[in-house]
C-alpha positions as MATLAB code, in Angstrom:
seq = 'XXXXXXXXXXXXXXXXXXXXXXXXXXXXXXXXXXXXXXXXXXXXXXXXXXXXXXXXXXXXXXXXXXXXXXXXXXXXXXXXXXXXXXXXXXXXXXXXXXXXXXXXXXXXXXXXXXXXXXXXXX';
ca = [
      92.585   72.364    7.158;
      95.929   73.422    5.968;
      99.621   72.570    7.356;
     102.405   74.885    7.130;
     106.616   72.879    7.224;
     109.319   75.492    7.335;
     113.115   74.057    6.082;
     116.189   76.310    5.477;
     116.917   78.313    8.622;
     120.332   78.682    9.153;
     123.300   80.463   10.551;
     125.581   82.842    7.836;
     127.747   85.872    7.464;
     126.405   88.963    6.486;
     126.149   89.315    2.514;
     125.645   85.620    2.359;
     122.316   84.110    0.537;
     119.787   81.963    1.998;
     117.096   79.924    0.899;
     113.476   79.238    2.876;
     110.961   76.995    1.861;
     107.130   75.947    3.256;
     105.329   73.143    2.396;
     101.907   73.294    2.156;
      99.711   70.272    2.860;
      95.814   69.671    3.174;
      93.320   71.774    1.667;
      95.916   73.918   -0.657;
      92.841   74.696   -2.683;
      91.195   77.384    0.107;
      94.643   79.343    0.216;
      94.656   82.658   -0.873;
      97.636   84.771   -0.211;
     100.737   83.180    1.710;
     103.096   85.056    3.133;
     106.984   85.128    5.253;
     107.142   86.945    8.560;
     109.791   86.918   11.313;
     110.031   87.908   14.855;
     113.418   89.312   15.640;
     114.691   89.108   19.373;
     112.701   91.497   21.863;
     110.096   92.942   19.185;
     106.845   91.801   17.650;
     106.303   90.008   14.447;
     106.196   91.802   11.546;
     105.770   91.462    7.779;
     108.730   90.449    5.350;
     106.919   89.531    2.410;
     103.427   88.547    1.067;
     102.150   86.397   -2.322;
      98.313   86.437   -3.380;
      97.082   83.424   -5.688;
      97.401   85.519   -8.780;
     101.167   86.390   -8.212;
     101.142   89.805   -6.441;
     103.789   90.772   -4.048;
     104.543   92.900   -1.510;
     107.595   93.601    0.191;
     108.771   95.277    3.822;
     110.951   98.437    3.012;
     113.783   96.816    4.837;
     113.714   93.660    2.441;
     112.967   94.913   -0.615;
     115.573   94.152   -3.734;
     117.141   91.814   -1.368;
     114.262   89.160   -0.757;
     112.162   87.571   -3.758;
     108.864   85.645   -2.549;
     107.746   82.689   -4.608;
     104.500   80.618   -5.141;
     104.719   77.490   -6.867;
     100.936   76.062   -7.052;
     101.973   72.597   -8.240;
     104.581   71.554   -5.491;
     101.942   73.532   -2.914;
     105.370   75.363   -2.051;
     106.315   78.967   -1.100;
     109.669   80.279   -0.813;
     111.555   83.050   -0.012;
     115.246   83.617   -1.433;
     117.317   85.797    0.502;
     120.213   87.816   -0.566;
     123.022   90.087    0.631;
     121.548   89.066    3.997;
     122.354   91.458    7.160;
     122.574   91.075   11.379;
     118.976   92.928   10.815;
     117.561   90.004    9.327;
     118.308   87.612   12.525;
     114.758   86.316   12.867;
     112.398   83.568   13.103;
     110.896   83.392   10.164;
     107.418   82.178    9.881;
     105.061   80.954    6.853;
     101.818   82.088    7.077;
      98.790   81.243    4.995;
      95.487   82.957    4.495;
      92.330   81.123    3.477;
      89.357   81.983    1.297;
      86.377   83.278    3.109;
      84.065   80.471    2.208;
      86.997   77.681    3.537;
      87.982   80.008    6.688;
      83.914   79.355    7.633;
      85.236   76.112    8.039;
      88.443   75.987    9.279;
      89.465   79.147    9.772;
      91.511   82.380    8.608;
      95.098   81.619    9.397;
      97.981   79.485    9.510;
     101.306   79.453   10.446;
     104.403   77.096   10.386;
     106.272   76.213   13.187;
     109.166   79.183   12.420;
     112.760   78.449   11.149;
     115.661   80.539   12.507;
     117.806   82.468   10.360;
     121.138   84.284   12.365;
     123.259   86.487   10.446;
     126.818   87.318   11.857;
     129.141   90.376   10.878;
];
């Protein structure tokens, strides 16, 4: 099993910078790719930014040369720095990890922290 702590939500003015971070505790070893999402007010979840075990990333259009997703394997950390934030990116943002197929037998697919809210002002 793997569990997913969220710090560094936070209220800021727009331009401002922000730091999240996820711990990642358990069985680190059956994570594959990690990800951030965030669920603004009155709309679904969607994808900010995604990390596979070899270092890939993938950004949302909206977040992309603003937001840099991180991995660090040793700490079992992932973060997500935040800059030149927006009132767009008021969200909860949530750390998600995906396991490897022969570990998701076992405990299953997905995982998600408990969400950390991040409120931009103008």
């Amino acid at each position: 099993q793997v569990q997913l702590v969220e710090f560094g939500g936070g209220l800021l003015q727009a331009g401002g910078s922000l730091r999240l971070s996820c711990a990642a505790s358990g069985d680190t070893i059956c994570i594959s790719t990690m990800g951030w999402y965030r669920q603004a007010p009155g709309k679904e979840r969607a994808l900010v930014a995604t990390i596979t075990n070899d270092g890939s990333t993938k950004y949302a259009d909206s977040v992309e040369g603003r937001f840099t997703i991180s991995r660090d394997k040793v700490k079992n950390t992932l973060n997500l720095q935040m800059n030149s934030l927006k009132p767009e990116d008021t969200a909860v943002y949530y750390c998600n990890a995906e396991l490897e197929l022969l570990c998701s037998v076992v405990y299953g697919s997905d995982y998600w922290g408990q969400g950390t809210q991040v409120s931009v002002s103008s």
